[in-house]
Coordinates of C-alpha atoms in Angstrom, one line a residue:
X131 CA 15.4 85.5 -16.3
X132 CA 12.7 84.0 -18.6
X133 CA 10.9 81.0 -17.3
X134 CA 11.7 77.6 -18.9
X135 CA 8.8 76.6 -21.2
X136 CA 6.8 73.6 -20.1
X137 CA 4.9 71.0 -22.2
X138 CA 1.2 71.2 -22.5
X139 CA -0.8 68.7 -20.4
X140 CA -0.8 65.4 -22.2
X141 CA 1.8 66.5 -24.8
X142 CA 4.4 63.8 -25.6
X143 CA 7.8 64.3 -24.1
X144 CA 11.2 63.0 -25.2
X145 CA 14.4 63.2 -23.2
X146 CA 17.4 63.2 -25.5
X147 CA 21.0 62.1 -25.1
X148 CA 21.1 61.2 -21.4
X149 CA 22.8 58.4 -19.6
X150 CA 19.8 56.1 -19.0
X151 CA 19.7 53.9 -15.9
X152 CA 16.8 51.7 -17.0
X153 CA 16.8 49.7 -13.7
X154 CA 15.3 46.8 -15.8
X155 CA 16.2 43.2 -14.7
X156 CA 19.7 43.5 -16.2
X157 CA 20.2 47.1 -14.9
X158 CA 20.8 48.1 -18.5
X159 CA 22.7 51.4 -19.0
X160 CA 22.3 53.3 -22.2
X161 CA 25.2 55.8 -22.5
X162 CA 23.5 58.1 -25.0
X163 CA 19.9 57.3 -24.7
X164 CA 16.4 58.7 -25.2
X165 CA 13.2 58.2 -23.2
X166 CA 9.9 58.9 -24.9
X167 CA 6.7 59.5 -22.9
X168 CA 3.3 59.3 -24.4
X169 CA -0.1 59.5 -22.7
X170 CA 1.5 59.3 -19.2
X171 CA 3.5 56.1 -19.9
X172 CA 6.9 55.3 -21.2
X173 CA 6.5 54.6 -24.9
X174 CA 10.1 53.8 -25.9
X175 CA 13.6 53.7 -24.4
X176 CA 16.5 53.6 -26.7
X177 CA 18.7 55.7 -29.0
X178 CA 17.8 58.2 -31.6
X179 CA 14.1 57.5 -31.1
X180 CA 11.5 58.6 -33.7
X181 CA 8.8 60.6 -31.9
X182 CA 5.3 61.9 -32.7
X183 CA 4.8 65.3 -34.2
X184 CA 4.6 68.1 -31.6
X185 CA 6.7 66.2 -29.0
X186 CA 8.2 68.3 -26.4
X187 CA 12.0 67.8 -26.2
X188 CA 14.2 68.0 -23.1
X189 CA 18.0 68.0 -23.5
X190 CA 19.4 65.4 -21.2
X191 CA 23.0 65.6 -22.5
X192 CA 25.4 65.7 -19.6
X193 CA 22.8 64.2 -17.3
X194 CA 21.4 60.9 -15.9
X195 CA 17.9 59.6 -16.5
X196 CA 16.5 57.3 -13.9
X197 CA 13.2 56.1 -12.6
X198 CA 11.4 58.2 -9.9
X199 CA 12.6 57.1 -6.5
X200 CA 10.3 55.3 -4.0
X201 CA 10.4 56.0 -0.3
X202 CA 8.8 53.1 1.6
X203 CA 8.6 54.7 5.1
X204 CA 8.2 58.5 5.7
X205 CA 6.5 60.0 8.6
X206 CA 5.3 62.9 6.5
X207 CA 3.3 64.8 9.2
X208 CA 6.5 65.4 11.2
X209 CA 7.9 67.6 8.5
X210 CA 5.9 70.4 10.0
X211 CA 8.7 70.5 12.6
X212 CA 11.6 69.9 10.2
X213 CA 15.1 69.5 11.8
X214 CA 13.6 70.2 15.3
X215 CA 15.0 67.0 16.7
X216 CA 18.5 67.0 15.2
X217 CA 20.1 66.3 18.6
X218 CA 17.6 63.8 20.0
X219 CA 17.9 60.2 21.1
X220 CA 15.3 57.7 20.2
X221 CA 13.7 57.9 23.6
X222 CA 13.4 61.7 23.3
X223 CA 11.7 61.2 19.9
X224 CA 9.2 58.8 21.6
X225 CA 8.5 61.3 24.3
X226 CA 8.1 64.1 21.8
X227 CA 5.6 62.5 19.5
X228 CA 3.9 60.3 22.0
X229 CA 3.4 62.6 25.0
X230 CA 4.4 66.2 24.0
X231 CA 4.5 68.1 20.7
X232 CA 3.1 65.3 18.6
X233 CA 0.1 65.0 20.8
X234 CA -0.8 68.6 20.2
X235 CA -1.0 68.4 16.4
X236 CA -4.4 69.5 15.2
X237 CA -5.8 67.9 12.0
X238 CA -4.8 71.0 10.0
X239 CA -1.2 70.7 11.4
X240 CA -1.1 67.1 10.3
X241 CA -2.2 68.2 6.8
X242 CA 0.4 71.0 6.7
X243 CA 3.1 68.5 7.4
X244 CA 1.9 66.1 4.7
X245 CA 1.6 68.9 2.2
X246 CA 5.1 70.2 2.6
X247 CA 6.6 66.7 2.8
X248 CA 4.8 65.8 -0.5
X249 CA 6.5 68.7 -2.3
X250 CA 9.8 67.9 -0.5
X251 CA 9.7 64.4 -1.9
X252 CA 9.1 65.3 -5.6
X253 CA 11.6 68.1 -5.4
X254 CA 14.3 65.5 -4.6
X255 CA 13.2 63.0 -7.2
X256 CA 11.0 60.8 -5.0
X257 CA 7.9 60.3 -7.0
X258 CA 6.2 57.7 -4.7
X259 CA 6.1 57.9 -0.9
X260 CA 4.6 55.7 1.8
X261 CA 3.2 58.1 4.4
X262 CA 3.7 56.1 7.6
X263 CA 1.0 58.1 9.3
X264 CA 1.2 57.0 12.9
X265 CA -0.1 60.0 14.8
X266 CA -3.7 59.9 13.7
X267 CA -5.3 60.4 17.2
X268 CA -8.8 60.9 15.8
X269 CA -10.7 60.2 12.6
X270 CA -10.5 63.9 11.9
X271 CA -6.7 63.7 11.8
X272 CA -7.1 60.7 9.5
X273 CA -9.3 62.5 7.0
X274 CA -7.0 65.5 7.0
X275 CA -3.9 63.4 6.3
X276 CA -5.6 61.5 3.6
X277 CA -7.0 64.6 1.8
X278 CA -3.6 66.3 1.9
X279 CA -2.0 63.4 0.1
X280 CA -4.8 63.0 -2.4
X281 CA -4.5 66.6 -3.4
X282 CA -0.7 66.7 -3.6
X283 CA 1.5 66.1 -6.7
X284 CA 3.2 62.8 -6.6
X285 CA 2.1 59.2 -5.7
X286 CA 1.3 58.3 -2.2
X287 CA 0.5 55.2 -0.2
X288 CA -1.4 56.0 2.9
X289 CA -0.2 53.9 5.8
X290 CA -2.8 54.6 8.5
X291 CA -1.6 54.4 12.2
X292 CA -2.3 55.7 15.7
X293 CA 0.4 55.2 18.3
X294 CA -1.9 56.8 21.0
X295 CA -4.2 53.8 21.1
X296 CA -3.6 50.1 20.9
X297 CA -3.9 48.8 17.3
X298 CA -6.6 46.3 18.2
X299 CA -8.7 49.2 19.3
X300 CA -8.3 51.8 16.5
X301 CA -8.5 49.3 13.7
X302 CA -11.9 48.2 15.0
X303 CA -13.3 51.8 14.8
X304 CA -15.9 51.9 12.0
X305 CA -14.9 55.5 11.2
X306 CA -11.3 54.5 10.8
X307 CA -12.3 51.6 8.5
X308 CA -14.4 54.1 6.5
X309 CA -11.3 56.2 5.9
X310 CA -9.2 53.1 5.0
X311 CA -11.9 52.0 2.5
X312 CA -12.2 55.5 1.0
X313 CA -8.4 55.8 0.5
X314 CA -8.2 52.2 -0.8
X315 CA -10.8 53.0 -3.5
X316 CA -9.6 56.5 -4.4
X317 CA -8.0 56.6 -7.8
X318 CA -5.9 59.6 -6.6
X319 CA -4.1 57.4 -4.2
X320 CA -1.4 54.8 -5.0
X321 CA -2.3 52.4 -2.2
X322 CA -3.4 52.1 1.4
X323 CA -1.7 50.1 4.2
X324 CA -2.2 49.6 7.9
X325 CA 0.7 50.8 10.1
X326 CA 1.1 49.5 13.6
X327 CA 3.8 47.9 15.8
X328 CA 4.0 45.0 18.3
X329 CA 5.9 46.5 21.3
X330 CA 4.6 44.1 24.0
X331 CA 5.8 40.7 24.8
X332 CA 2.3 39.2 25.1
X333 CA 1.7 35.6 24.3
X334 CA -2.0 36.4 23.9
X335 CA -1.0 38.5 20.8
X336 CA -3.8 41.1 20.9
X337 CA -2.4 42.7 17.8
X338 CA -3.8 39.7 15.9
X339 CA -7.1 41.6 15.6
X340 CA -5.4 44.4 13.6
X341 CA -3.8 41.9 11.3
X342 CA -7.3 40.4 10.7
X343 CA -8.7 43.9 9.8
X344 CA -6.0 44.3 7.3
X345 CA -6.8 40.9 5.8
X346 CA -10.5 41.7 5.7
X347 CA -9.9 45.1 3.9
X348 CA -7.3 43.6 1.5
X349 CA -4.5 45.8 2.8
X350 CA -0.9 45.2 3.5
X351 CA 0.7 45.7 6.9
X352 CA 3.8 47.8 7.6
X353 CA 5.4 47.6 11.0
X354 CA 8.5 48.8 12.8
X355 CA 10.3 45.5 13.7
X356 CA 13.7 44.9 15.1
X357 CA 13.9 48.2 17.0
X358 CA 16.1 47.7 20.1
X359 CA 14.2 47.8 23.3
X360 CA 10.8 48.4 21.6
X361 CA 9.9 45.8 18.9
X362 CA 11.9 42.7 18.8
X363 CA 11.6 39.0 18.0
X364 CA 8.4 38.3 19.9
X365 CA 6.3 40.3 17.4
X366 CA 7.7 38.2 14.5
X367 CA 7.3 35.0 16.5
X368 CA 3.7 35.7 17.4
X369 CA 2.7 36.8 13.9
X370 CA 4.3 33.8 12.3
X371 CA 2.7 31.4 14.7
X372 CA -0.7 33.0 13.9
X373 CA -0.1 32.7 10.2
X374 CA -0.6 36.4 9.5
X375 CA 2.8 37.3 8.0
X376 CA 2.0 37.7 4.3
X377 CA 3.8 38.3 1.1
X378 CA 4.4 42.0 0.6
X379 CA 4.4 43.0 4.3
X380 CA 7.0 45.6 5.2
X381 CA 9.3 45.3 8.2
X382 CA 10.9 48.7 8.9
X383 CA 14.4 48.9 10.3
X384 CA 14.7 45.2 11.2
X385 CA 18.0 45.9 12.9
X386 CA 17.9 43.7 16.0
X387 CA 16.3 40.5 14.9
X388 CA 17.5 37.0 15.4
X389 CA 18.4 34.6 12.5
X390 CA 15.0 32.9 13.1
X391 CA 13.1 36.2 12.6
X392 CA 15.0 37.0 9.4
X393 CA 14.2 33.5 8.1
X394 CA 10.5 34.0 8.9
X395 CA 10.5 37.3 7.0
X396 CA 12.2 35.7 4.0
X397 CA 10.0 32.6 4.0
X398 CA 6.8 34.6 4.0
X399 CA 7.8 37.0 1.2
X400 CA 8.3 40.0 3.4
X401 CA 10.5 42.9 2.7
X402 CA 12.5 45.4 4.8
X403 CA 12.5 49.2 4.6
X404 CA 15.9 50.5 5.7
X405 CA 16.2 54.0 7.1
X406 CA 19.9 54.0 7.5
X407 CA 20.4 57.6 8.7
X408 CA 17.9 56.7 11.4
X409 CA 19.4 53.4 12.3
X410 CA 22.9 55.0 12.4
X411 CA 21.7 57.7 14.8
X412 CA 18.9 56.3 16.9
X413 CA 20.1 53.0 18.2
X414 CA 17.5 50.7 16.7
X415 CA 20.5 48.5 16.0
X416 CA 23.2 48.5 13.3
X417 CA 21.8 49.0 9.8
X418 CA 21.1 45.3 8.8
X419 CA 22.1 45.4 5.2
X420 CA 24.5 42.5 5.8
X421 CA 21.8 40.4 7.3
X422 CA 19.3 41.2 4.6
X423 CA 21.9 40.2 2.0
X424 CA 22.6 36.9 3.9
X425 CA 18.9 35.9 4.1
X426 CA 17.9 37.2 0.6
X427 CA 15.3 39.6 1.9
X428 CA 14.2 42.3 -0.6
X429 CA 15.2 45.8 0.5
X430 CA 14.0 49.3 -0.1
X431 CA 15.1 52.7 1.4
X432 CA 13.3 55.4 3.4
X433 CA 13.8 58.8 4.9
X434 CA 12.0 58.0 8.2
X435 CA 11.4 61.5 9.5
X436 CA 12.7 64.9 8.6
X437 CA 12.0 66.2 12.1
X438 CA 15.4 64.6 12.4
X439 CA 17.0 63.3 9.2
X440 CA 17.6 64.3 5.6
X441 CA 14.5 64.4 3.5
X442 CA 16.0 62.8 0.3
X443 CA 17.1 59.3 -0.8
X444 CA 20.5 60.5 -2.0
X445 CA 21.4 60.8 1.7
X446 CA 19.8 57.4 2.4
X447 CA 21.8 55.7 -0.4
X448 CA 25.0 57.2 0.8
X449 CA 24.4 56.3 4.4
X450 CA 23.5 52.7 3.4
X451 CA 26.7 52.1 1.4
X452 CA 28.8 53.7 4.1
X453 CA 27.3 51.8 7.0
X454 CA 27.7 48.4 5.2
X455 CA 31.2 49.1 4.2
X456 CA 32.2 50.4 7.6
X457 CA 31.0 47.2 9.2
X458 CA 32.7 45.0 6.6
X459 CA 36.0 46.6 7.3
X460 CA 35.5 46.7 11.1
X461 CA 34.8 42.9 11.2
X462 CA 37.7 42.1 9.0
X463 CA 40.0 44.1 11.3
X464 CA 38.8 42.2 14.4
X465 CA 39.9 38.8 13.0
X466 CA 43.0 37.0 14.2
X467 CA 45.0 37.7 12.2
X468 CA 43.4 40.9 11.1
X469 CA 42.4 41.0 7.4
X470 CA 42.0 43.6 4.7
X471 CA 38.8 43.9 2.7
X472 CA 39.9 44.0 -1.0
X473 CA 36.5 43.9 -2.6
X474 CA 33.4 45.4 -1.0
X475 CA 30.1 43.5 -1.3
X476 CA 27.6 46.3 -1.5
X477 CA 27.9 48.4 -4.6
X478 CA 26.6 51.8 -5.5
X479 CA 24.4 50.1 -8.2
X480 CA 22.8 48.0 -5.5
X481 CA 21.5 51.0 -3.4
X482 CA 20.2 52.8 -6.6
X483 CA 18.2 49.6 -7.1
X484 CA 16.9 49.8 -3.5
X485 CA 15.9 53.5 -4.0
X486 CA 13.9 52.7 -7.2
X487 CA 13.0 49.2 -8.3
X488 CA 13.4 47.8 -4.8
X489 CA 10.8 50.3 -3.5
X490 CA 8.4 49.4 -6.3
X491 CA 8.8 45.7 -5.6
X492 CA 8.2 46.3 -1.8
X493 CA 4.8 48.0 -2.7
X494 CA 3.8 45.3 -5.2
X495 CA 3.9 48.0 -7.9
X496 CA 6.8 46.6 -9.9
X497 CA 4.6 46.3 -13.0
X498 CA 3.9 50.0 -12.9
X499 CA 6.9 52.0 -11.6
X500 CA 10.5 51.5 -10.5
X501 CA 12.2 51.2 -13.9
X502 CA 12.3 53.0 -17.3
X503 CA 10.7 50.3 -19.4
X504 CA 8.1 50.4 -22.2
X505 CA 4.5 50.4 -20.8
X506 CA 5.3 51.6 -17.3
X507 CA 4.0 54.8 -15.8
X508 CA 6.2 57.7 -16.8
X509 CA 7.8 58.6 -13.4
X510 CA 11.1 59.9 -14.7
X511 CA 13.9 61.9 -13.1
X512 CA 16.6 63.8 -14.9
X513 CA 19.7 64.6 -12.8
X514 CA 21.6 67.4 -14.5
X515 CA 23.4 70.5 -13.4
X516 CA 25.2 72.5 -16.0
X517 CA 26.2 75.1 -13.4
X518 CA 28.0 72.7 -11.1
X519 CA 31.6 71.6 -11.2
X520 CA 30.6 68.4 -9.6
X521 CA 29.0 67.2 -12.8
X522 CA 32.3 67.1 -14.8
X523 CA 33.5 64.6 -15.7
X524 CA 30.6 62.2 -15.7
X525 CA 32.3 58.8 -15.8
X526 CA 30.5 56.4 -13.5
X527 CA 26.7 57.1 -13.4
X528 CA 26.1 54.8 -10.4
X529 CA 28.8 56.5 -8.4
X530 CA 27.6 59.9 -9.5
X531 CA 24.0 59.2 -8.2
X532 CA 25.1 57.8 -4.9
X533 CA 28.2 59.9 -3.9
X534 CA 28.0 63.1 -5.9
X535 CA 24.3 64.0 -6.6
X536 CA 21.9 65.8 -4.3
X537 CA 18.5 67.4 -4.6
X538 CA 19.8 70.5 -6.3
X539 CA 20.9 68.3 -9.2
X540 CA 17.3 67.1 -9.8
X541 CA 16.6 69.0 -13.0
X542 CA 13.3 67.6 -14.2
X543 CA 10.7 65.2 -12.6
X544 CA 7.8 63.7 -14.3
X545 CA 4.9 61.9 -12.5
X546 CA 2.7 60.0 -14.9
X547 CA 4.1 62.1 -17.7
X548 CA 3.3 65.4 -16.1
X549 CA 6.1 67.8 -15.3
X550 CA 6.2 68.5 -11.5
X551 CA 9.8 69.9 -11.5
X552 CA 11.5 71.7 -14.3
X553 CA 14.9 73.2 -14.7
X554 CA 15.6 72.7 -11.0
X555 CA 12.4 74.3 -9.7
X556 CA 9.0 72.9 -8.5
X557 CA 6.3 73.7 -11.0
X558 CA 3.5 71.7 -9.3
X559 CA 1.7 72.3 -6.0
X560 CA 1.2 75.5 -4.1
X561 CA 4.4 76.1 -2.2
X562 CA 3.6 79.6 -0.9
X563 CA 0.2 78.4 0.3
X564 CA 1.7 75.4 2.1
X565 CA 4.3 77.7 3.7
X566 CA 1.6 79.9 5.1
X567 CA -0.1 76.8 6.6
X568 CA 3.2 75.8 8.2
X569 CA 3.7 79.3 9.6
X570 CA 0.4 78.9 11.4
X571 CA 1.3 75.4 12.6
X572 CA 4.7 76.4 14.0
X573 CA 3.2 79.5 15.7
X574 CA 0.5 77.4 17.3
X575 CA 2.9 74.8 18.5
X576 CA 5.3 77.4 20.0
X577 CA 2.4 78.9 21.9
X578 CA 1.2 75.5 23.2
X579 CA 4.6 74.2 24.2
X580 CA 5.7 77.5 25.7
X581 CA 9.1 77.6 27.5
X582 CA 9.8 74.0 26.5
X583 CA 10.0 74.8 22.8
X584 CA 13.7 75.8 22.8
X585 CA 14.6 73.2 25.4
X586 CA 13.0 70.5 23.2
X587 CA 15.4 71.3 20.4
X588 CA 18.5 71.3 22.7
X589 CA 18.0 68.7 25.3
X590 CA 20.5 68.8 28.2
X591 CA 20.3 65.4 29.8
X592 CA 22.9 64.0 32.3
X593 CA 24.5 60.8 31.0
X594 CA 23.3 58.9 34.0
X595 CA 19.6 59.7 33.4
X596 CA 17.5 57.4 31.4
X597 CA 14.1 58.7 30.3
X598 CA 11.0 56.5 30.7
X599 CA 10.0 54.9 27.3
X600 CA 6.2 55.4 26.9
X601 CA 6.0 53.4 23.7
X602 CA 4.1 50.4 25.2
X603 CA 0.4 49.5 24.8
X604 CA -1.6 48.5 27.8
X605 CA -4.4 46.0 27.5

């Protein structure tokens, strides 16, 4: 079968006759639209566009054009052990990455996980990912993670973290600050953040030092907040009292917070990254879409970790709609007298926004990505599958994206006007080379873990046993 021709680097590209979900302020839908890309940016969006000579044309008829999706919380390094923890609890996950397998990752293993996760993301139409890189035990791990991202196709925000040491210690390390500064100033990167949590109920608030490092370096903070039994209201309360909750900070999960904490996030311009498959499975608390809607908190979506969950935002969108609607019906049925929900509040269109424009807004990048509008970076996804019965008829594009589409329907992906996936296949990156690195990593981990390798995948724990939760810092 002949390979699909690709445009030359820098060649103008036009998508013709697709259903265009612009994700502009009005969520304009163009039923038979074109998108023109010139010099890495979106030059025009409309119908029957005139294009420059020598423009490469892609037939989008029968498909949907949308902005590249944005994942605001992905532990990319853990993809090196994809699906290993499918039957875990949250405590087993903590033990795994805090005390066992995760503690054995070498810098090259960390890099291998990032490399495959980067390709995984763009294959599924995620053009921007926040690497919530919280296992960086040494600066060597940090450099390896950063370089893997910088040399991968796609856009990446490097969220540096180290759960093995308290955040007030590792953020003070000059070598760590050197990595943060290098990443911040590297044009190959799309941003840098500091990633840490506040798991201790300590009125002295030692984590304040980490917030101050972020402020000094001009970096945003991303933190797991509202995780039952681990990070709850005290972290929000202490940060608010210290005046370090700033606009653009991201609160991941936010599932077990009080009304007071939600109000503090809203008042300070924070946003929440939902990882609904994770919240559904792990017990952080019920996915808080209803709370975020109530308090007007901007929301984005995330994969969390593919050591456990799906690695695409189609699954995240679907899980988010389902969780919110399930709760809405359940609560109505508990009333006296019981009621029937006749009009659901969360719509498919809303979660498409969370997966695209919402992610861009969370990162402070709304002026560059997140919608198909003139002047923005040309991160474009074409969903189309002529060989699938699921793509006929194409009636409701919002419903098609959320409930019908999957990564195999991602036909073409552009990042900055460069084709990284074409006709359903990756055309960027070195997938065979990355697979070879992963083979080495998995073989190494199997040897290191020994007999516990299989047991770790299939934990047999009596219902009465509660594992010790090691996720607490000691001062």
